[in-house]
Structure formats: C-alpha cells, structure tokens
Short mmCIF file of C-alpha atoms in Angstrom, two decimals:
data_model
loop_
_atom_site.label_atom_id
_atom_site.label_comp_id
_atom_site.label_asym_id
_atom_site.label_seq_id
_atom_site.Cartn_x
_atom_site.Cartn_y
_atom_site.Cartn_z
CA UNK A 14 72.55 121.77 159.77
CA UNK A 15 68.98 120.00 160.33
CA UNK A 16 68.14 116.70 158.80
CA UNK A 17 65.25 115.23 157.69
CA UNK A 18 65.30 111.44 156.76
CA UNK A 19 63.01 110.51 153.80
CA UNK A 20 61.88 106.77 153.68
CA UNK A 21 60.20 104.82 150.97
CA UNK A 22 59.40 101.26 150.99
CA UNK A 23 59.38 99.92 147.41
CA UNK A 24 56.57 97.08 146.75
CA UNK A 25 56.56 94.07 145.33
CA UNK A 26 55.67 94.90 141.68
CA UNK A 27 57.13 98.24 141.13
CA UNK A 28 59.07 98.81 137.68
CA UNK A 29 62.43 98.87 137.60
CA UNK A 30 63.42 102.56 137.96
CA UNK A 31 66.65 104.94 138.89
CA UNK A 32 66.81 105.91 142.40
CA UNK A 33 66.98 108.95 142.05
CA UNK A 34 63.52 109.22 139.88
CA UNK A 35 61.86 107.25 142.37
CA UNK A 36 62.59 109.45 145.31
CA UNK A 37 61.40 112.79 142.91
CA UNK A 38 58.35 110.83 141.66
CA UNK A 39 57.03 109.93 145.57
CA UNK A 40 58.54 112.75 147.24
CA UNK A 41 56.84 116.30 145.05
CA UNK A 42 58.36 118.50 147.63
CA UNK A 43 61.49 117.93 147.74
CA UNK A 44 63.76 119.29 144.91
CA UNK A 45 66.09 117.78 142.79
CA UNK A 46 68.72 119.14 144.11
CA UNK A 47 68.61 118.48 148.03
CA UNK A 48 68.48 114.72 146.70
CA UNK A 49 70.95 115.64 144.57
CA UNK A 50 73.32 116.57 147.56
CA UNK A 51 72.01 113.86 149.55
CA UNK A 52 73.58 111.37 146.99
CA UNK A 53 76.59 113.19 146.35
CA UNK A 54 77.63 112.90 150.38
CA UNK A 55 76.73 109.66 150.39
CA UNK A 56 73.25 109.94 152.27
CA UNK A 57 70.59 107.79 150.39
CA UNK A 58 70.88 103.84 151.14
CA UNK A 59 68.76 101.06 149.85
CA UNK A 60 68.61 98.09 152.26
CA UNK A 61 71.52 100.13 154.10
CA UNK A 62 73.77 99.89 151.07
CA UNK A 63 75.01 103.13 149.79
CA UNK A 64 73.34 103.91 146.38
CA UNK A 65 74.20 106.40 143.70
CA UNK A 66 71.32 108.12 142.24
CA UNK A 67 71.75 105.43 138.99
CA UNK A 68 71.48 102.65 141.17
CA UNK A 69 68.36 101.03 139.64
CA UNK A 70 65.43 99.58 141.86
CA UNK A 71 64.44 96.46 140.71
CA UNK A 72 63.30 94.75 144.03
CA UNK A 73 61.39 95.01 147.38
CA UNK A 74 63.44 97.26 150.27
CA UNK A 75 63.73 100.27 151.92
CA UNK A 76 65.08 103.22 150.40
CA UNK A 77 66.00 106.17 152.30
CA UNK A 78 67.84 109.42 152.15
CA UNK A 79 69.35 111.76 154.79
CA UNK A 80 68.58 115.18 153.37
CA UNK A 81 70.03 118.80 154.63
CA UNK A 82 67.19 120.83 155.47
CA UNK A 83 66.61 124.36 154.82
CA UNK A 84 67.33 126.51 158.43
CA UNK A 85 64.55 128.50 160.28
CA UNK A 86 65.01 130.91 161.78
CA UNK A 87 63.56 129.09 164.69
CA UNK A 88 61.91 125.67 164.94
CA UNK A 89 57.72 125.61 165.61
CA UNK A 90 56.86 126.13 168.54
CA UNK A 91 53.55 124.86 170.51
CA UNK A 92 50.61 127.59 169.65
CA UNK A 93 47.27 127.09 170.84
CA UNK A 94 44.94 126.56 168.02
CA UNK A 95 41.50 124.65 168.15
CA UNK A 96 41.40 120.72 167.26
CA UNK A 97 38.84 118.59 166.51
CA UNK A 98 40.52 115.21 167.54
CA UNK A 99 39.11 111.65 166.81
CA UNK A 100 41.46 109.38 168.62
CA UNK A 101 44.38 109.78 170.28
CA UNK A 102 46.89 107.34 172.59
CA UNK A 103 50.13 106.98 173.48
CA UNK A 104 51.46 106.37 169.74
CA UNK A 105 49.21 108.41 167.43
CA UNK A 106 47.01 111.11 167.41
CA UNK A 107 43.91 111.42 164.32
CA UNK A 108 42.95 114.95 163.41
CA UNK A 109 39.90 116.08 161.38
CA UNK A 110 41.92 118.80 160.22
CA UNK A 111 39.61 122.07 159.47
CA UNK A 112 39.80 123.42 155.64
CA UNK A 113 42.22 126.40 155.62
CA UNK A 114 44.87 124.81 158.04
CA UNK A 115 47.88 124.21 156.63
CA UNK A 116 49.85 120.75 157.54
CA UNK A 117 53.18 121.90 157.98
CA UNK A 118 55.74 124.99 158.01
CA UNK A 119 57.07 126.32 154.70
CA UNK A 120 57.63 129.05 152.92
CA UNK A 121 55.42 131.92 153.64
CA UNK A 122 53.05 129.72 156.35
CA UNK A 123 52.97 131.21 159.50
CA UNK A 124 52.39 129.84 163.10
CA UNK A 125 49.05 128.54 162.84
CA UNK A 126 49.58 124.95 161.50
CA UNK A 127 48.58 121.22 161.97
CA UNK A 128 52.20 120.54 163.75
CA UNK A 129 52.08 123.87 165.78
CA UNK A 130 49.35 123.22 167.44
CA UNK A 131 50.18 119.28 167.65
CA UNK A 132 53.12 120.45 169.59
CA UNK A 133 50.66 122.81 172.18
CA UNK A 134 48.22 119.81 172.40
CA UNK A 135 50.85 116.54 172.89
CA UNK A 136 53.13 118.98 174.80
CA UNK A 137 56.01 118.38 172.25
CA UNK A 138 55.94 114.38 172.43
CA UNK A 139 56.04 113.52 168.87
CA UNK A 140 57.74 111.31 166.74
CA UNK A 141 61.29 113.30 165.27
CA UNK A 142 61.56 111.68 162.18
CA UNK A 143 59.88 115.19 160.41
CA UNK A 144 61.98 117.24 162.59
CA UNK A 145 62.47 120.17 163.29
CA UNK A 146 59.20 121.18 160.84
CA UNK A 147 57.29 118.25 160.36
CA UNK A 148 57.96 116.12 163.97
CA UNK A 149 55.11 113.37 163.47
CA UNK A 150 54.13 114.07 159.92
CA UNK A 151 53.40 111.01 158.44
CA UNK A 152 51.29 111.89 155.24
CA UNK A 153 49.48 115.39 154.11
CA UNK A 154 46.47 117.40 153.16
CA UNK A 155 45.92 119.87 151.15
CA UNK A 156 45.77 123.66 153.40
CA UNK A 157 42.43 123.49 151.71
CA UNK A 158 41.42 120.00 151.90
CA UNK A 159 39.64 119.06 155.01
CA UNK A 160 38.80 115.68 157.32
CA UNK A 161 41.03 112.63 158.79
CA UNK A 162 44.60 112.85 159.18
CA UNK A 163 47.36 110.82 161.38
CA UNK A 164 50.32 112.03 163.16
CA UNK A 165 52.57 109.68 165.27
CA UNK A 166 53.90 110.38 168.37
CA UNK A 167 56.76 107.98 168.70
CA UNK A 168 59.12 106.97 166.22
CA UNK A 169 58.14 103.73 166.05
CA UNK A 170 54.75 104.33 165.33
CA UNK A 171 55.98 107.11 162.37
CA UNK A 172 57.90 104.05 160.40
CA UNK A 173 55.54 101.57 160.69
CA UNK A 174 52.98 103.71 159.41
CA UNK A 175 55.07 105.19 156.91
CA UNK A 176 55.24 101.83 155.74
CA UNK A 177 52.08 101.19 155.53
CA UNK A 178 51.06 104.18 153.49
CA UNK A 179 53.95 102.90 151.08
CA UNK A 180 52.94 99.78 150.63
CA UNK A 181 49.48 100.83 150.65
CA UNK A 182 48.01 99.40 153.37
CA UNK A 183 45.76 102.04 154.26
CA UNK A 184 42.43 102.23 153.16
CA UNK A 185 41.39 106.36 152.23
CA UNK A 186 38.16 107.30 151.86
CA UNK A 187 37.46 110.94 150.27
CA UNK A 188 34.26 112.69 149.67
CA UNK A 189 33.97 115.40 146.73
CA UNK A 190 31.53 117.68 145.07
CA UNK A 191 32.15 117.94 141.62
CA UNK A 192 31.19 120.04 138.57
CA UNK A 193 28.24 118.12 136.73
CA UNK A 194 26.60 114.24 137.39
CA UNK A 195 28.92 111.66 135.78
CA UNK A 196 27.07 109.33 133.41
CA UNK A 197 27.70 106.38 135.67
CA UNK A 198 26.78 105.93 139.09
CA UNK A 199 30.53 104.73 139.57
CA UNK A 200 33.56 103.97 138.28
CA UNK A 201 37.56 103.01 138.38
CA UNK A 202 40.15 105.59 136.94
CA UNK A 203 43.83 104.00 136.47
CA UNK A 204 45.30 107.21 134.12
CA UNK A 205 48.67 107.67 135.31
CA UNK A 206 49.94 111.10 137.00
CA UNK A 207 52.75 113.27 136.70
CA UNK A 208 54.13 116.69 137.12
CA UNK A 209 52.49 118.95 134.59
CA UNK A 210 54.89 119.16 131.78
CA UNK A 211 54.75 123.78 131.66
CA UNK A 212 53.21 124.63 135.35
CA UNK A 213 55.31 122.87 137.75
CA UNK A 214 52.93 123.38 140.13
CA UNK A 215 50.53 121.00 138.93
CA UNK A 216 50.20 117.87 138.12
CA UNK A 217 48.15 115.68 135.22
CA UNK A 218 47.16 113.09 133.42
CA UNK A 219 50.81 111.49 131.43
CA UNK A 220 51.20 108.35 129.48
CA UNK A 221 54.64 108.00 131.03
CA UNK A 222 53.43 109.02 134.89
CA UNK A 223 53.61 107.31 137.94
CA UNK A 224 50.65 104.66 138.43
CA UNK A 225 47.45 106.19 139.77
CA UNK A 226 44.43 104.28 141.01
CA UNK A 227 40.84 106.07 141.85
CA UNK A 228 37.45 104.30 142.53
CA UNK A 229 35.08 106.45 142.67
CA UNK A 230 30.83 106.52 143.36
CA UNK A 231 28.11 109.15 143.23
CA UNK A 232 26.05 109.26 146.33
CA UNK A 233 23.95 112.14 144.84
CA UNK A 234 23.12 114.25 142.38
CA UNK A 235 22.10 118.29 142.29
CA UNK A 236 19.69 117.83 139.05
CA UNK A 237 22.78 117.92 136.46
CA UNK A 238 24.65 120.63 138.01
CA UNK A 239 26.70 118.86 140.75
CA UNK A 240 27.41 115.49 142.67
CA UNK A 241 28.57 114.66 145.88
CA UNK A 242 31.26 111.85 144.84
CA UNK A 243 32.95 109.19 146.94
CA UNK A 244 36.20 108.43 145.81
CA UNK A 245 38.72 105.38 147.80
CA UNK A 246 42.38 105.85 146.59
CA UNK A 247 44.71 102.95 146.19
CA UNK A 248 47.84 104.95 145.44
CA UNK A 249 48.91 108.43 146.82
CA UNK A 250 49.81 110.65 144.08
CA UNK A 251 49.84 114.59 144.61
CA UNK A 252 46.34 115.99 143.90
CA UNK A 253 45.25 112.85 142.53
CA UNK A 254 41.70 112.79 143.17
CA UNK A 255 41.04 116.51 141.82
CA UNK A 256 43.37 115.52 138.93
CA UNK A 257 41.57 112.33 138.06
CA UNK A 258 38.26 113.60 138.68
CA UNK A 259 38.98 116.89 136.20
CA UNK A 260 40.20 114.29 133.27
CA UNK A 261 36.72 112.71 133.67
CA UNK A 262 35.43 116.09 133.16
CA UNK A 263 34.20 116.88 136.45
CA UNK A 264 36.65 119.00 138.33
CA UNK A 265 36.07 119.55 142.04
CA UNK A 266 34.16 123.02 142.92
CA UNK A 267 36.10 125.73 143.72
CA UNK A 268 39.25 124.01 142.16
CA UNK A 269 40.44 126.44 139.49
CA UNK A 270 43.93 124.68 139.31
CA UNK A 271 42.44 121.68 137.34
CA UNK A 272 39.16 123.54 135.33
CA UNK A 273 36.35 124.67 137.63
CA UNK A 274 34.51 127.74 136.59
CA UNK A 275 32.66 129.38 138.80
CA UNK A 276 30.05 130.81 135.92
CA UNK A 277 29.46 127.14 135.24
CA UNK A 278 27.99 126.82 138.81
CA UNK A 279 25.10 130.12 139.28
CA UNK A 280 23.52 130.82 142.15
CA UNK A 281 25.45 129.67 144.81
CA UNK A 282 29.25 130.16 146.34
CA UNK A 283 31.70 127.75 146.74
CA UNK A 284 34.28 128.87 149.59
CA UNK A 285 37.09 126.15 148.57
CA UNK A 286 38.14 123.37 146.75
CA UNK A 287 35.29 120.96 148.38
CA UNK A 288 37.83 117.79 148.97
CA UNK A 289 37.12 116.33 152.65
CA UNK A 290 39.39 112.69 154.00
CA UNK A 291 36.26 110.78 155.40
CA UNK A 292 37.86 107.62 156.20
CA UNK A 293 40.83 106.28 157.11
CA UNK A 294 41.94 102.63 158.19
CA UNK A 295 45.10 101.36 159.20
CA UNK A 296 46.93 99.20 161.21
CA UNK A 297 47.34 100.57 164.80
CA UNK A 298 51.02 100.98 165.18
CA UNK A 299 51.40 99.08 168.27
CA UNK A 300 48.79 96.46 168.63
CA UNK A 301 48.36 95.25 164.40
CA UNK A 302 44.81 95.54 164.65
CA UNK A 303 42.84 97.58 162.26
CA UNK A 304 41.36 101.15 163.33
CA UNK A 305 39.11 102.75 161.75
CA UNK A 306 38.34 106.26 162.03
CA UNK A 307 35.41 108.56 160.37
CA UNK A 308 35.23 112.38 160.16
CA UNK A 309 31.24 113.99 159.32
CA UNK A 310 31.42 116.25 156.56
CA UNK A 311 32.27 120.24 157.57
CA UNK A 312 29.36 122.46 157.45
CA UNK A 313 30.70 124.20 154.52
CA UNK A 314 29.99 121.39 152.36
CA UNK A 315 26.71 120.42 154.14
CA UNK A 316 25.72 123.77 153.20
CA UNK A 317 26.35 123.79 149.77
CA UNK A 318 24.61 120.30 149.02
CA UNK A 319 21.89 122.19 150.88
CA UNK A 320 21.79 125.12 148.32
CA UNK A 321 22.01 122.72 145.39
CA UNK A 322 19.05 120.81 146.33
CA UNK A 323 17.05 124.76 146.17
CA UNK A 324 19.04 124.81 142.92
CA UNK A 325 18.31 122.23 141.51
#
C-alpha cells in the first residue's frame, strides 16, 4: 500500500489543541478517517514520540503522520503540457501555474496536471515526500486560481519549505477582482475560518475556527462596480482570501461558492473565479537567502479590468 507522510510544524503560540483536530484543521483533504487509521497503527508521532489522537499539543514540534493512501490504478506519469516557469535549479522549480490546471491527481482529474507535467519537464527528479500523486507538492492552488507556485525537487528542499509555510515564513502576495469598491482603500481581516457547518465543501467565517489573517488594499476601482484588490496572507487557510473577502461583502467575480452574482456585474463576462498568486518569497532551500519571485497578471484578468474601465 502507498504512503504519504503528512508534516506539520506547530508554532510558538498555537492553542493547546488534540492532535487529532489539529491535523483535520491544517490538512482539509484528508479525511477523518485515514488519520483515524493512521493513529490506530501507530503512525502519527510528535517529536518522534508516538501520539494517540488525544494527545494534546501544547508546545513547539513536529507533528507528523504516515497515512495509507488510496491506490491508482497507476501512478502519474510525465505528459507534456505547456509551463510558464519563473525559476528553476537544482532544488526547486516556481510555476505560474495557468487558471484551469489542476495541482494534483484526484478523483475525477485526468492527466493534464501541475505534477504531470512537472514529471515530463524535471524528467521525474522530484522530491517523494507527495508520492506517488503529489511527488514535490509542497502547497496548492486552486484548479481555478492562477500565478506563483513552488514545487521541490529534493527532499530536503520539500521539508524545509514545508516548514516554512508552517511556520509562516513565506510572504504571499494575491491579486483579486472583487464585486463592488470597499469603503476603505485598505484594510486587515482576522475573522477566523472553518469548515462550513451544512456544505462540507466550503468553508466560512466561525467564532470557534482556526485563526485567519488577511491584509488587504485596493489598487483600483471600476466606478463602484468592481476593484482590483491586493490581498498578503499571513496564515493559509482553505479558500481564505475568497472567504474573507465575501464576509466583507465583496466576493471575488466569478466565485459563486461564496456569493457572486453574475446579474450584479452587466455587461461584461467573467470566465473564473479571478484569484491570481502574484508574489511569493521564501527562503531558498539550500542557500537561506530570500527569493523572491513575481508572476504578471493572465490576460484574462487584464482583460476584464479593461472592460470595466468601458464600463464604468
């Protein structure tokens, strides 16, 4: 049976919580049961003690979990798709990924992903630790969510900057258009998120969810129908920037998950959610220095600010 080992590195700060609700809360995708499984056979370590899943986390350490992963009928293999790649070396490899792509295999995804054509391009050589379906996966966007993303190609590179993105230590840069001009020209959001409490699909705004932290800035404004939005994230919750951005009342365009309407918007047509990873720093994996990468926004979104200037 495949494996896939799960790592979280708890900060200095975090509230004492069970083990078991920390890996659900940071992990959306996988279920409670694989972890379930994983603690049963003894699998999930903090510090490289065993834990049970009511071990409580009340310090700094490494937690990790050895989980049994689903089998494929066969692992990806290297296709040839198109990438537009900003850096690459010997340890990573940044991707402005194009909308539409999806990151990974899964259910119902076919052979046209990030890591498939990863594999084509680095001729297999990246990191296992996602293996066999996610072999240098270090974080994820959206399928429709465009812009910067990093893969590692060695295993060392893959912890360290899984670390990093734990302990957030990265610095993420997103750029949105969203329904309507806030009031102010920026702004912080702290709400907290969690899974939505009836469609398990999505998540929301919950007094008792997992710490969330948004700043956020208009660069412009389409009269009042529309603003292009920056928005830095300090934490990495699932869908957090269309989530937070929806509570202030402007949900992203094309997002109908968390409230856009496409009457609300006349006149033009908006071909996805328009979410695009501008910037990205972290600490380069083998040297310690920062790197700092930049993807131009896609033509799809260029296009539409275009249309709601005509608009507006």
């Amino acid at each position: 049976m495949p494996e896939r080992v799960i790592e979280f590195v708890v900060p200095e700060g975090t509230k004492p919580q069970r083990a078991d609700k920390l890996f659900a809360a940071e992990f959306d995708d996988v279920s409670r049961a694989r972890l379930q499984r994983a603690f049963d056979a003894g699998q999930v370590t903090f510090d490289g003690e065993v834990i049970d899943k009511r071990f409580k986390i009340s310090r700094p350490g490494l937690l990790q979990a050895v989980l049994e992963e689903p089998q494929f009928d066969a692992p990806p293999k290297p296709v040839d798709l198109p990438l537009d790649i900003i850096f690459e070396d010997a340890s990573i490899i940044v991707v402005n990924k194009a909308p539409g792509m999806v990151t990974h295999p899964g259910n119902g995804t076919g052979d046209d992903t990030l890591v498939h054509a990863l594999l084509h391009h680095c001729k297999g050589q990246l990191s296992s630790v996602g293996a066999p379906d996610r072999p240098g996966i270090v974080h994820r966007l959206d399928k429709e969510t465009s812009g910067l993303i990093v893969a590692a190609k060695t295993d060392k590179a893959h912890h360290k900057l899984a670390a990093a993105f734990s302990e957030r230590e990265t610095y993420k840069r997103y750029t949105a258009l969203v329904l309507g001009v806030p009031k102010r020209s920026s702004g912080t959001c702290f709400e907290p998120i969690g899974r939505h409490p009836v469609v398990r699909t999505r998540m929301s705004v919950q007094k008792n969810g997992r710490e969330a932290h948004t700043d956020w800035r208009v660069e412009e404004a389409f009269a009042k129908q529309a603003a292009l939005v920056s928005c830095v994230i300090h934490t990495g919750r699932t869908h957090q920037i269309r989530v937070h951005m929806s509570h202030l009342g402007h949900p992203l365009l094309g997002d109908s998950t968390y409230g856009f309407k496409a009457n609300r918007l006349k006149g033009t047509t908006v071909p996805r959610v328009m979410l695009h990873s501008t910037e990205l720093r972290i600490a380069h994996p083998e040297s310690g220095n920062e790197a700092r990468f930049e993807a131009p926004l896609p033509n799809d979104i260029k296009q539409l600010c275009a249309a709601l200037k005509k608009l507006a």
